[in-house]
XYZ file of C-alpha atoms in Angstrom:
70
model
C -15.879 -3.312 14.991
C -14.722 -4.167 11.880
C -11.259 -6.330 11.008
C -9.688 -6.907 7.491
C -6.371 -8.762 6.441
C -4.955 -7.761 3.861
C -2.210 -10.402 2.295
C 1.185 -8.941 0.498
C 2.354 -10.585 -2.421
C 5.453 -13.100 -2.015
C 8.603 -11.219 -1.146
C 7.091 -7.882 -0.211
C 6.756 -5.968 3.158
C 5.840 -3.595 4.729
C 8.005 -0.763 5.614
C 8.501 -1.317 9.638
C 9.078 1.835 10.447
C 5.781 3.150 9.041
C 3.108 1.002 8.774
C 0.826 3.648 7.607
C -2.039 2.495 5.226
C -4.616 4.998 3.688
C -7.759 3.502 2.115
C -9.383 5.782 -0.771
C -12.373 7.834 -0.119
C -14.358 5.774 -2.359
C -13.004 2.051 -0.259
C -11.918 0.765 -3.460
C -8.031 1.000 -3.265
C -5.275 0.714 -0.306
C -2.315 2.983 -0.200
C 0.819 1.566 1.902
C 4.473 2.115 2.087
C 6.507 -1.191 1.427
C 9.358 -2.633 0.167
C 9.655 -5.068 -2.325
C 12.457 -7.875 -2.855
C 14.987 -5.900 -4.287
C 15.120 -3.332 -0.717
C 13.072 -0.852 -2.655
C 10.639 1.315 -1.018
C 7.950 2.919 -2.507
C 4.408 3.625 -2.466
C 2.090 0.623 -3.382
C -1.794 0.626 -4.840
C -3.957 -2.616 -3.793
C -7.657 -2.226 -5.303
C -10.084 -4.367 -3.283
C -11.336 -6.170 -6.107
C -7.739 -7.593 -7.209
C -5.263 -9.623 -5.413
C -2.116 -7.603 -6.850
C -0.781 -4.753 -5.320
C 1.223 -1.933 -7.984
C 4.239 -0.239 -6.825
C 3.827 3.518 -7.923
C 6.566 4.572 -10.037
C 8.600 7.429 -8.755
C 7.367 7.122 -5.052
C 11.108 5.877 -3.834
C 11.268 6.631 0.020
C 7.753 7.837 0.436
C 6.266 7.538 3.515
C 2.528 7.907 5.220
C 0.600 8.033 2.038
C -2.882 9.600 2.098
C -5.382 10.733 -0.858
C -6.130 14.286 -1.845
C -9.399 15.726 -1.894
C -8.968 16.932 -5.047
């Protein structure tokens, strides 16, 4: 069994009602649904290799992200 933690940046959550995360087929980046200090939900990258997440433009209200095959 494996465990990770994965820390959110200061005044950023994640979205309680769906805690969803989706890691990349490659395991470099983590997809999650949060919220950020302004009440803002979106969609949020997190590559492994950084300690700063990106809120995806555009992605207000989306929930249970995943990654395309294509």
């Amino acid at each position: 069994m494996l465990r990770a933690e994965v820390s959110l940046p200061g005044g950023t959550r994640m979205d309680a009602s769906n805690r969803s995360i989706a890691l990349s087929p490659d395991g470099t980046i983590l997809a999650y649904t949060g919220t950020d200090r302004q009440g803002l939900s979106g969609l949020w990258l997190r590559r492994l290799d950084s300690l700063t997440p990106q809120r995806l433009a555009g992605t207000d209200g989306a929930s249970y992200p995943f990654w395309s095959p294509d």
